[in-house]
PDB file of C-alpha atoms and ligand atoms in Angstrom:
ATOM      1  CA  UNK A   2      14.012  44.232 -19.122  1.00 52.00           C
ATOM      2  CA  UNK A   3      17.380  45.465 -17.402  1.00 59.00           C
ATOM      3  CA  UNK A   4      19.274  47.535 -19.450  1.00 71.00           C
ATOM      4  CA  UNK A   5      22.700  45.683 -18.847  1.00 85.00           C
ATOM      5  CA  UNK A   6      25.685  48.542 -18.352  1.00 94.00           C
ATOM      6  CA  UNK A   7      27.841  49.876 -21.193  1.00 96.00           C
ATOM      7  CA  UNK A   8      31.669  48.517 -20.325  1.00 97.00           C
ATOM      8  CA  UNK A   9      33.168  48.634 -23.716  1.00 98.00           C
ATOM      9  CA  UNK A  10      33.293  51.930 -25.746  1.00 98.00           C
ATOM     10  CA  UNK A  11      34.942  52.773 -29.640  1.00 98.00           C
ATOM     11  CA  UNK A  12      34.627  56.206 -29.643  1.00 98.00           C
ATOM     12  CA  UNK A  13      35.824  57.455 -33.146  1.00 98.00           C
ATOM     13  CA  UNK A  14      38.434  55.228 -33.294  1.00 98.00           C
ATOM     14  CA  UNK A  15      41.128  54.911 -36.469  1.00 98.00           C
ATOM     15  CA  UNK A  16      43.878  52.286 -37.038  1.00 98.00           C
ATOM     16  CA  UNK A  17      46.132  53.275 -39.639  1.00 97.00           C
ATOM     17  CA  UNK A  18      49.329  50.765 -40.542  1.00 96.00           C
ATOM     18  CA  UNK A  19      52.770  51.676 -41.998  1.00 92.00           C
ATOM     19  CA  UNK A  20      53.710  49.761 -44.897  1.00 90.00           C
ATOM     20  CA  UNK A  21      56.655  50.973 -46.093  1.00 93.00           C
ATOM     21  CA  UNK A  22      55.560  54.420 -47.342  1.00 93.00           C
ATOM     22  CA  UNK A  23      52.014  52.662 -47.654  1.00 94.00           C
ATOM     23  CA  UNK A  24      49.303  53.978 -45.254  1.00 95.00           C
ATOM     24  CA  UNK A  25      46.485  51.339 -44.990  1.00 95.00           C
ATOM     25  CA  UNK A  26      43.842  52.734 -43.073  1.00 97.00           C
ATOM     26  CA  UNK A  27      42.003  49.466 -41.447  1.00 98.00           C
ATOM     27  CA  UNK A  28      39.940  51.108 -39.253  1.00 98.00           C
ATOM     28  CA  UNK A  29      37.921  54.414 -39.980  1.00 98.00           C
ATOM     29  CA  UNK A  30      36.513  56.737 -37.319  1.00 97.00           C
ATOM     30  CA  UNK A  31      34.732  53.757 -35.812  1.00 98.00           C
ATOM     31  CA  UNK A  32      32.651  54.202 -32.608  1.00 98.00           C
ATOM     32  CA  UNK A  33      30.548  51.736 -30.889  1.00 97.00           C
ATOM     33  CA  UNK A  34      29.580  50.274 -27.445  1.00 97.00           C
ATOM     34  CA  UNK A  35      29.432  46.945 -25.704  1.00 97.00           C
ATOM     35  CA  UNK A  36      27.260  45.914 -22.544  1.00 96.00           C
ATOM     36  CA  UNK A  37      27.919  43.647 -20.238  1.00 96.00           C
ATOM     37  CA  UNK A  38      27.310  39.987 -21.016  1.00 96.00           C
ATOM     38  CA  UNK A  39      25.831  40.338 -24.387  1.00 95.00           C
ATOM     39  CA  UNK A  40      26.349  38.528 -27.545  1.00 96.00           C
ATOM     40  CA  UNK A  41      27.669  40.430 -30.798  1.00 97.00           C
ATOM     41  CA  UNK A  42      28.580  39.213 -33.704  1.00 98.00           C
ATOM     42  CA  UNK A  43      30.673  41.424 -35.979  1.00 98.00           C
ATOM     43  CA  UNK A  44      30.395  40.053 -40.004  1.00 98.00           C
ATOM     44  CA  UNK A  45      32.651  41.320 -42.860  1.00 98.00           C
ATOM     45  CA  UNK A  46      34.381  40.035 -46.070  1.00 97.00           C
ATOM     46  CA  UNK A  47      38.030  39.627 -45.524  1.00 96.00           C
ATOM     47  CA  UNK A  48      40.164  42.484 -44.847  1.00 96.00           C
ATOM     48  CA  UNK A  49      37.427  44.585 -44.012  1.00 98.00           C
ATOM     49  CA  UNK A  50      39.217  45.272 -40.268  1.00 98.00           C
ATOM     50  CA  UNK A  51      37.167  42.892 -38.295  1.00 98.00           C
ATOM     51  CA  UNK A  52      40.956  41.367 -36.527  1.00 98.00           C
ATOM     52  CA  UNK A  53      42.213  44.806 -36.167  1.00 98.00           C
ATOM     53  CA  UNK A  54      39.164  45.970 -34.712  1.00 98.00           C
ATOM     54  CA  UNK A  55      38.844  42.760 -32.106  1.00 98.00           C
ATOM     55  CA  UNK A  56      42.837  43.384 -31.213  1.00 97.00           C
ATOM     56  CA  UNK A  57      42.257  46.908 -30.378  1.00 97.00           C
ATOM     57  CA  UNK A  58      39.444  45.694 -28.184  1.00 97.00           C
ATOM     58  CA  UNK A  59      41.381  43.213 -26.449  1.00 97.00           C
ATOM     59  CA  UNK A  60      44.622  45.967 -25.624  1.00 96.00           C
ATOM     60  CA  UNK A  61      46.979  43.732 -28.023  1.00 93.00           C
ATOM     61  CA  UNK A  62      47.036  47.359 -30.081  1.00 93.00           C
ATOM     62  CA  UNK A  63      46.326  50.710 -30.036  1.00 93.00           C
ATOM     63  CA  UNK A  64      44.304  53.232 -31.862  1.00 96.00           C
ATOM     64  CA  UNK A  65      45.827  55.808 -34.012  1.00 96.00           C
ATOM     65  CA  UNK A  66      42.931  58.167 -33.301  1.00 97.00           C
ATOM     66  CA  UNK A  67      40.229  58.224 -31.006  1.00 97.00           C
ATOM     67  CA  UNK A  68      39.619  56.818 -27.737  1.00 96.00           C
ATOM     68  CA  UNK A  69      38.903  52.826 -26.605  1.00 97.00           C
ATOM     69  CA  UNK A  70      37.471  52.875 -23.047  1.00 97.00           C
ATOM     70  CA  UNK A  71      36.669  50.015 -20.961  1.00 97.00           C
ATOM     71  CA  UNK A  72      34.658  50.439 -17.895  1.00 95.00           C
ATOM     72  CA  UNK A  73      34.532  54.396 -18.121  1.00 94.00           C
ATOM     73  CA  UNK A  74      38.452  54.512 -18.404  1.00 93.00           C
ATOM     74  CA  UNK A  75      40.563  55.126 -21.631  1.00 93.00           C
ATOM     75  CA  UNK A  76      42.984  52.202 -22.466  1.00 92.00           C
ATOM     76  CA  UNK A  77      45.589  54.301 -24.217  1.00 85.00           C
ATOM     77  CA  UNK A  78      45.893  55.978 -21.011  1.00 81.00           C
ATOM     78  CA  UNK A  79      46.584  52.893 -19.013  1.00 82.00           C
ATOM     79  CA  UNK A  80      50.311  52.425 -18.382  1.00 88.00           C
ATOM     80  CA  UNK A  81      52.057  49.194 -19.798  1.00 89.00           C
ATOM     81  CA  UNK A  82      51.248  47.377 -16.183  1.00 90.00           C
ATOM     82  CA  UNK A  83      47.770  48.311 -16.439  1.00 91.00           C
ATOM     83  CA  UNK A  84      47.301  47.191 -20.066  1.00 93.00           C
ATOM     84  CA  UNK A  85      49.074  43.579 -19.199  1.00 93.00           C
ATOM     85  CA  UNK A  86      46.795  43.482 -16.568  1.00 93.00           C
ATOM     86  CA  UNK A  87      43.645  44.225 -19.046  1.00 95.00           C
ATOM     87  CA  UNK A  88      44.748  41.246 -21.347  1.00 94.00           C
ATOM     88  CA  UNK A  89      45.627  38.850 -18.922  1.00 94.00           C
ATOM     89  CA  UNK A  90      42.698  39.219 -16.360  1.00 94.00           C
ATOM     90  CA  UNK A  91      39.826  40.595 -18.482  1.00 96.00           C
ATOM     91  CA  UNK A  92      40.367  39.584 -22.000  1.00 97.00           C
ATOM     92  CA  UNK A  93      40.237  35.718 -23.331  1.00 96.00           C
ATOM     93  CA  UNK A  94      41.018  35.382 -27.091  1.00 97.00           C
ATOM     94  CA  UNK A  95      40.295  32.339 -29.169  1.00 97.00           C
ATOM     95  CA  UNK A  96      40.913  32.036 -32.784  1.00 95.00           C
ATOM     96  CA  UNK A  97      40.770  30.235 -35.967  1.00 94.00           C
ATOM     97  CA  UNK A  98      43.328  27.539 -35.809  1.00 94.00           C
ATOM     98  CA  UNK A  99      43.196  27.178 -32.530  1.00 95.00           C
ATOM     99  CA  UNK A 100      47.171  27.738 -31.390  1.00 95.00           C
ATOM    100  CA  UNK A 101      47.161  25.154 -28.622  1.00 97.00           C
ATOM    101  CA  UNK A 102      50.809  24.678 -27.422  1.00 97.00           C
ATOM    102  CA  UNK A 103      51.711  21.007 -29.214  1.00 97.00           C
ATOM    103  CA  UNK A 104      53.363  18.784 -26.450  1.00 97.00           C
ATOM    104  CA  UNK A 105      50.900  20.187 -23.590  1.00 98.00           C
ATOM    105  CA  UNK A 106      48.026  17.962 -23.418  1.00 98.00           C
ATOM    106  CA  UNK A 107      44.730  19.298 -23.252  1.00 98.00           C
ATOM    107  CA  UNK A 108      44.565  20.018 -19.175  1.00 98.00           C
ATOM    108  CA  UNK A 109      48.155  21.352 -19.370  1.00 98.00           C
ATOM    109  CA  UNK A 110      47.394  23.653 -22.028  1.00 98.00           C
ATOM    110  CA  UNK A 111      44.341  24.749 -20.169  1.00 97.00           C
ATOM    111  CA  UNK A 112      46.242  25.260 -16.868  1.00 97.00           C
ATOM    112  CA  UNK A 113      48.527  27.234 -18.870  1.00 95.00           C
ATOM    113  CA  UNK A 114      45.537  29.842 -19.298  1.00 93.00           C
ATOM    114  CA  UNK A 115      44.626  29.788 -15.742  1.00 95.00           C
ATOM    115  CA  UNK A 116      48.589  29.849 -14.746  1.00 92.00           C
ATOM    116  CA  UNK A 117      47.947  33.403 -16.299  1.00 85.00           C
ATOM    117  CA  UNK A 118      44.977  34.674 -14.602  1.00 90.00           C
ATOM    118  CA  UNK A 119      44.515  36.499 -11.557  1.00 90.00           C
ATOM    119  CA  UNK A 120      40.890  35.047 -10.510  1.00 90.00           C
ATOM    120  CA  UNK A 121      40.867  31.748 -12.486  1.00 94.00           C
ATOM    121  CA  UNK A 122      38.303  28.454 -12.897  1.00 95.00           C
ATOM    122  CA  UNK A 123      38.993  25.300 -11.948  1.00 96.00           C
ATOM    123  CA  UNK A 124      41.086  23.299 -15.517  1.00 97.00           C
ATOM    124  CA  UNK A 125      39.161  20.183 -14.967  1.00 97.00           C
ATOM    125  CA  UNK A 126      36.076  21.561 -14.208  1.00 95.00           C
ATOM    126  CA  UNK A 127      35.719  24.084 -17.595  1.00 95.00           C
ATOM    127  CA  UNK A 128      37.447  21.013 -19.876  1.00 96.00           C
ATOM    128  CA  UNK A 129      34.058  19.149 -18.330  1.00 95.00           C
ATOM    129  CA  UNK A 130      31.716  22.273 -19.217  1.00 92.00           C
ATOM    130  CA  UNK A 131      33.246  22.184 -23.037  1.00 93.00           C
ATOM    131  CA  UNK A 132      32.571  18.582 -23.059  1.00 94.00           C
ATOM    132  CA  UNK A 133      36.455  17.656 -22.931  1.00 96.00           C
ATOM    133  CA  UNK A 134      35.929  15.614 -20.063  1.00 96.00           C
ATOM    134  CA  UNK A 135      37.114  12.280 -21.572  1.00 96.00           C
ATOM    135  CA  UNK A 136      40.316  13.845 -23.205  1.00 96.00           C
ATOM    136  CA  UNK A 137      41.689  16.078 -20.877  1.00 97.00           C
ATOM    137  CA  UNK A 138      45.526  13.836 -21.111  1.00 98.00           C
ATOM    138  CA  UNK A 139      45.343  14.029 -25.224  1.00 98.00           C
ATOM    139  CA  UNK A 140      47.722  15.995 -27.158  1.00 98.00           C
ATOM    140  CA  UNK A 141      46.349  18.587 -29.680  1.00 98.00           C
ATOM    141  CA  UNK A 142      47.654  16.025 -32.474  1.00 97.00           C
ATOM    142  CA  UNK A 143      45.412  13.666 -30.889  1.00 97.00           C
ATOM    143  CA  UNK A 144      42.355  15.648 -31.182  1.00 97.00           C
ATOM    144  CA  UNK A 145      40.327  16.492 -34.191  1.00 96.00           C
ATOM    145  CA  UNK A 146      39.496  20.387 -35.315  1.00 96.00           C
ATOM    146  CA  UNK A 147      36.514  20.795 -32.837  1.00 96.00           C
ATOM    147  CA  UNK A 148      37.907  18.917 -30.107  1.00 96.00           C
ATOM    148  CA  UNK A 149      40.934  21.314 -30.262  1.00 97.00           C
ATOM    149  CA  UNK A 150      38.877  24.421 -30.566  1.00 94.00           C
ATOM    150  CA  UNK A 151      36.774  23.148 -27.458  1.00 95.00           C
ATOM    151  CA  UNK A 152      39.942  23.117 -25.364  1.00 97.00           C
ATOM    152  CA  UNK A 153      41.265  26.273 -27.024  1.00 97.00           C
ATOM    153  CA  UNK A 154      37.452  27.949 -25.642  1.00 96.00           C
ATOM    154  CA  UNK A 155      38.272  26.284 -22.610  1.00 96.00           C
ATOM    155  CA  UNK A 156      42.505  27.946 -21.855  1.00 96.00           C
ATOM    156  CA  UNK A 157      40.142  31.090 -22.624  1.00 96.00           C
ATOM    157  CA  UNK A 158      37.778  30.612 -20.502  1.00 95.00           C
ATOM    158  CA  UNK A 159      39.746  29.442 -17.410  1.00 96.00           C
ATOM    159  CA  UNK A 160      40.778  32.740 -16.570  1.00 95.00           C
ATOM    160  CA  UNK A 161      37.368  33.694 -16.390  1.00 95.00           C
ATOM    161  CA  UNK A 162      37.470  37.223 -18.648  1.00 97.00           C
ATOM    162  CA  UNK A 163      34.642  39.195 -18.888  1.00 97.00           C
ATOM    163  CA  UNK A 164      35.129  39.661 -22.925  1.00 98.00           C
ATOM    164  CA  UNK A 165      36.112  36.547 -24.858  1.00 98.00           C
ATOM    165  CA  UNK A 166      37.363  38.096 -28.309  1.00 98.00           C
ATOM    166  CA  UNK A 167      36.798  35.451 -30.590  1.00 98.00           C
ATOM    167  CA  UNK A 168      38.199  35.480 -33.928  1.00 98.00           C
ATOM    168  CA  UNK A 169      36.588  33.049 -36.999  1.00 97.00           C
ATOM    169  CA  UNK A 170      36.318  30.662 -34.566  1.00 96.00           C
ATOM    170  CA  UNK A 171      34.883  28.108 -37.029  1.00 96.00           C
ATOM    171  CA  UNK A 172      37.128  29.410 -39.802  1.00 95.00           C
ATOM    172  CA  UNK A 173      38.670  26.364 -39.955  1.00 93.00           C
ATOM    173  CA  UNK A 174      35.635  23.681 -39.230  1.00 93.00           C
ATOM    174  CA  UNK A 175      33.157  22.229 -41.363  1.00 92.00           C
ATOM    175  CA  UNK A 176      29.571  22.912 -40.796  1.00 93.00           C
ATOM    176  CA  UNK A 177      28.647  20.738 -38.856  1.00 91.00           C
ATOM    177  CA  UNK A 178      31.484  20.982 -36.453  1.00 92.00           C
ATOM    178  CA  UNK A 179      31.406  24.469 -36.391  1.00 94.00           C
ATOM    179  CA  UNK A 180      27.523  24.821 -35.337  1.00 94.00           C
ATOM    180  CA  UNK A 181      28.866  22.718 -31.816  1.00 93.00           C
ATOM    181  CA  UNK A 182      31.553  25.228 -31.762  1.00 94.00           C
ATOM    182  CA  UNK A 183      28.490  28.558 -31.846  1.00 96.00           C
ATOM    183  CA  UNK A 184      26.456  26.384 -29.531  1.00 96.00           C
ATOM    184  CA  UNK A 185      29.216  25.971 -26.983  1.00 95.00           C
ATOM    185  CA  UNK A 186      30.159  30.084 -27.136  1.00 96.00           C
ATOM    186  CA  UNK A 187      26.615  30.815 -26.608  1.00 96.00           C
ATOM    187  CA  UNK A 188      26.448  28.247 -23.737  1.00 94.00           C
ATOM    188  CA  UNK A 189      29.421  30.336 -22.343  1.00 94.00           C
ATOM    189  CA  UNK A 190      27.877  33.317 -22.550  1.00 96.00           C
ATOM    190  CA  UNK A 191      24.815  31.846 -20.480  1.00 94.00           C
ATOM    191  CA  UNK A 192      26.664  30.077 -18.080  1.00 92.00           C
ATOM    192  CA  UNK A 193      29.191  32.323 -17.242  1.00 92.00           C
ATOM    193  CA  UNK A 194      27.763  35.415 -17.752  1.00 94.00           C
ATOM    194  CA  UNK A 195      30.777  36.553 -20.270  1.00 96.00           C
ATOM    195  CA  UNK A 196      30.909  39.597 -23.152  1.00 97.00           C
ATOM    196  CA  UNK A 197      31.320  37.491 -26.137  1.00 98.00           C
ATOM    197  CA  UNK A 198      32.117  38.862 -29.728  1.00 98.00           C
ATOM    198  CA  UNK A 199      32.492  36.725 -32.370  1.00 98.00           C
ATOM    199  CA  UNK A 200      34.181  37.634 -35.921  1.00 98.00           C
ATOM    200  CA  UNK A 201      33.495  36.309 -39.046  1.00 97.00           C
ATOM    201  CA  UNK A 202      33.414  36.325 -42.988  1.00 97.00           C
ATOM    202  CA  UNK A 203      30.080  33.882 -42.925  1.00 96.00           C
ATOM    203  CA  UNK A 204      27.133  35.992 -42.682  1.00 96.00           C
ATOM    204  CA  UNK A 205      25.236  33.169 -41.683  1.00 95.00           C
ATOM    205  CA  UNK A 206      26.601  33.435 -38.215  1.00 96.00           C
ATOM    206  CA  UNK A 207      25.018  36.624 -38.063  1.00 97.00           C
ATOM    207  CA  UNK A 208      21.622  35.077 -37.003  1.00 96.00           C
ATOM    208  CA  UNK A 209      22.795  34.353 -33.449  1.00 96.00           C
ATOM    209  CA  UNK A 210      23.638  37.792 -32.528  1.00 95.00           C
ATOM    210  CA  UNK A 211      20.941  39.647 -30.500  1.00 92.00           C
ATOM    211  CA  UNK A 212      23.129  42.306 -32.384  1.00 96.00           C
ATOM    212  CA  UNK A 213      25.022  42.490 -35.550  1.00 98.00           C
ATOM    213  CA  UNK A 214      27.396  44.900 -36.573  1.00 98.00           C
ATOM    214  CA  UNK A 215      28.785  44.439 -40.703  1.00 98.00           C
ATOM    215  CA  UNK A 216      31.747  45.752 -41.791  1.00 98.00           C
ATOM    216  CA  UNK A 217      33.098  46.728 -44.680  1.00 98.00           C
ATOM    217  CA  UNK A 218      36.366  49.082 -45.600  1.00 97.00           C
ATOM    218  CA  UNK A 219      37.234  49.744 -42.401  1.00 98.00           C
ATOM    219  CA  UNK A 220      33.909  50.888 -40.979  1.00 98.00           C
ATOM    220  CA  UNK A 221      30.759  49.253 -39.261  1.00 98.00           C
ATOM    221  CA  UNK A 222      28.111  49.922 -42.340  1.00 97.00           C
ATOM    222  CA  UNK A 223      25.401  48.524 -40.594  1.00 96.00           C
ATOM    223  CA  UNK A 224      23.585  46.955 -37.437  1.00 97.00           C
ATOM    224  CA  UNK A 225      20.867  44.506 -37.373  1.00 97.00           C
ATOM    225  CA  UNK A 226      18.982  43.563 -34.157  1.00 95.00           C
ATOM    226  CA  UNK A 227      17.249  40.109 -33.438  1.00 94.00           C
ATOM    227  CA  UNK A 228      14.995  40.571 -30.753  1.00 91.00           C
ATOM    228  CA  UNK A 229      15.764  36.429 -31.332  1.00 93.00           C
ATOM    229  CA  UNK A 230      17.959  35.038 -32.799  1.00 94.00           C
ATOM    230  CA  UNK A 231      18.572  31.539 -33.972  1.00 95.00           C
ATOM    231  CA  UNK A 232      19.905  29.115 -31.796  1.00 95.00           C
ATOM    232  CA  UNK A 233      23.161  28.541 -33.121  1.00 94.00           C
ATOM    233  CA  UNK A 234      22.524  24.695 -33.762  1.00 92.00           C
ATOM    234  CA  UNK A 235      20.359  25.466 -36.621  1.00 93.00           C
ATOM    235  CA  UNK A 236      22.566  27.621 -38.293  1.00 92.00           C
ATOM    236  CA  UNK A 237      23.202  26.197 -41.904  1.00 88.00           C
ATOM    237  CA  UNK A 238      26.164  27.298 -44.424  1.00 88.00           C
TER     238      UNK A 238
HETATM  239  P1  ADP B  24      39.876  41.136 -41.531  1.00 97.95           P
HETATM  240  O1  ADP B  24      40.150  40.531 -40.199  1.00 97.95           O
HETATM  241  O2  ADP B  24      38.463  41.649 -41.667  1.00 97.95           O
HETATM  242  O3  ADP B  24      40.235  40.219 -42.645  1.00 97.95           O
HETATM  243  P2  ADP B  24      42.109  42.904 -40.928  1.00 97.95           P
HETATM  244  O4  ADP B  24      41.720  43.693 -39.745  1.00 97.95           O
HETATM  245  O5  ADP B  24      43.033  41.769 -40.735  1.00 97.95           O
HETATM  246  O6  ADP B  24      40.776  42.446 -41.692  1.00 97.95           O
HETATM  247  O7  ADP B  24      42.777  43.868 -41.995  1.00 97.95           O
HETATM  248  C1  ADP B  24      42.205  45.097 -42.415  1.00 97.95           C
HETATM  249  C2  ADP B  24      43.173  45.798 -43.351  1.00 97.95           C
HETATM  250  O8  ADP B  24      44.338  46.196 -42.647  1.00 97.95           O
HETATM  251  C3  ADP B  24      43.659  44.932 -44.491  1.00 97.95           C
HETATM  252  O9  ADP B  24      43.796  45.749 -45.629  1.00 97.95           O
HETATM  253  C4  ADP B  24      45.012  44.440 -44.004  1.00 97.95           C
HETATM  254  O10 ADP B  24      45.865  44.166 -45.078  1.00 97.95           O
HETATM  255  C5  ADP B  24      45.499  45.619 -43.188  1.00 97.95           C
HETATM  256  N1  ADP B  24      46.366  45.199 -42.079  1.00 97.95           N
HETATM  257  C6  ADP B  24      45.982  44.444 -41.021  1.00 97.95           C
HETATM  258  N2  ADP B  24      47.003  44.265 -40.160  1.00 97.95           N
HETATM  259  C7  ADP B  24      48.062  44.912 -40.700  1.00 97.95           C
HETATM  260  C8  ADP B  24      49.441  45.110 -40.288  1.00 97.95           C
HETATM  261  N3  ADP B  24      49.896  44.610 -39.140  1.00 97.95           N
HETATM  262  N4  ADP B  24      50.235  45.846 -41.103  1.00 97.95           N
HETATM  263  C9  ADP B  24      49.751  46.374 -42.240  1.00 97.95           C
HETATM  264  N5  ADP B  24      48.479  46.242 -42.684  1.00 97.95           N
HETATM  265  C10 ADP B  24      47.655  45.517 -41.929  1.00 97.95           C
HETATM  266 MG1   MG B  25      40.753  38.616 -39.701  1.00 97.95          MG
END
């Protein structure tokens, strides 16, 4: 098999917060390494760092210690231009609750996204690939949980990144729901050929990753490999 190319690399990297005269260390001399166009899922209870670590990735902060490089070059040595340039054209971010902007309707919200981008998709045609074909002129308030989540993958997507960061993405959907939600990210993945991480507190999602990192205090504790993994539609939790 071809050994797809390292583009992401932790490499000892520590996120400590200020609160007050309170040091919270979230993140813990963590190193690790992403190749192109995989699937990783990164598990943890919460407040085990699994946000902070996913925001460092995407350049929306930066490391106390140690070094985050993307494609062989460090990100804390990218000037602010650079970095903007990082989130807007290489990153997509998608989270739990969705944040779709309230009186944009669904194409609006997802032109938004490619509005943003420097080599974007076609609006129409991704709202068609998330199977949004039929409510692309809804408001978010007319769309249930999943149906907003599909457009929120979508105003990701659109800019075509080559990581989508995605954050409890069925945090807030029931099972059911959810399972489309893991069968439409993998589909993604496929189609597009996109670096997708997915964060979350229910292990169960772990069987989907080819790899799977768990954290816990700050710090990966382990990594499981499925040489394969479980579709994502027969997930159960
Ligand atoms: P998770 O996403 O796994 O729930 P987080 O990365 O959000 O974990 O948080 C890890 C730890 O860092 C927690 O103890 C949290 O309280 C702390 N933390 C996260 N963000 C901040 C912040 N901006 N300021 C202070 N502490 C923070
Ligand atoms: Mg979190």
């Amino acid at each position: 098999m071809l050994e797809k190319r390292v583009l992401w690399k932790l490499d000892n990297v520590t996120k400590t917060y200020m609160m007050g005269q309170v040091r919270v260390t979230a993140l813990h001399e963590t190193s690790m390494e992403i190749r192109e166009g995989e699937l990783l899922v990164i598990l943890g209870p919460s407040g085990s760092g699994k946000t902070t670590l996913l925001n460092l990735l995407g350049g929306m902060d930066s490391p106390t210690g140690g070094h985050i490089f993307f494609d062989g070059e460090s990100l804390e040595g990218a000037d602010e231009r650079r970095l903007t340039a990082y989130r807007r054209d290489v990153v997509g971010f998608v989270f739990q609750f969705f944040n779709l902007i309230p009186d944009l309707t669904a194409v609006e919200n997802v032109a938004l996204g490619a509005h943003l981008a420097q080599n974007p998709l076609s609006p129409e045609s991704v709202l068609e690939e998330v199977g949004m074909a039929d409510r692309m002129n809804h408001f978010p308030s007319q769309m249930s949980g999943g149906e907003q989540q599909r457009v929120s993958i979508a105003r990701a997507v659109v800019k075509n990144p080559r990581l989508l960061l995605c954050d409890e993405p069925t945090g807030s959907l029931d099972c059911s729901t959810g399972r489309l939600i893991l069968e439409l990210l993998e589909k993604v993945n496929r189609t597009y050929g996109t670096t997708v991480v997915i964060v979350s507190h229910n292990s169960a999602i772990g069987g989907m990753g080819v790899r799977v990192a768990t954290m816990s205090s700050g710090r990966i504790a382990n990594w499981v490999t499925h040489p394969t993994p479980v579709p994502p539609g027969e997930i159960e939790w």
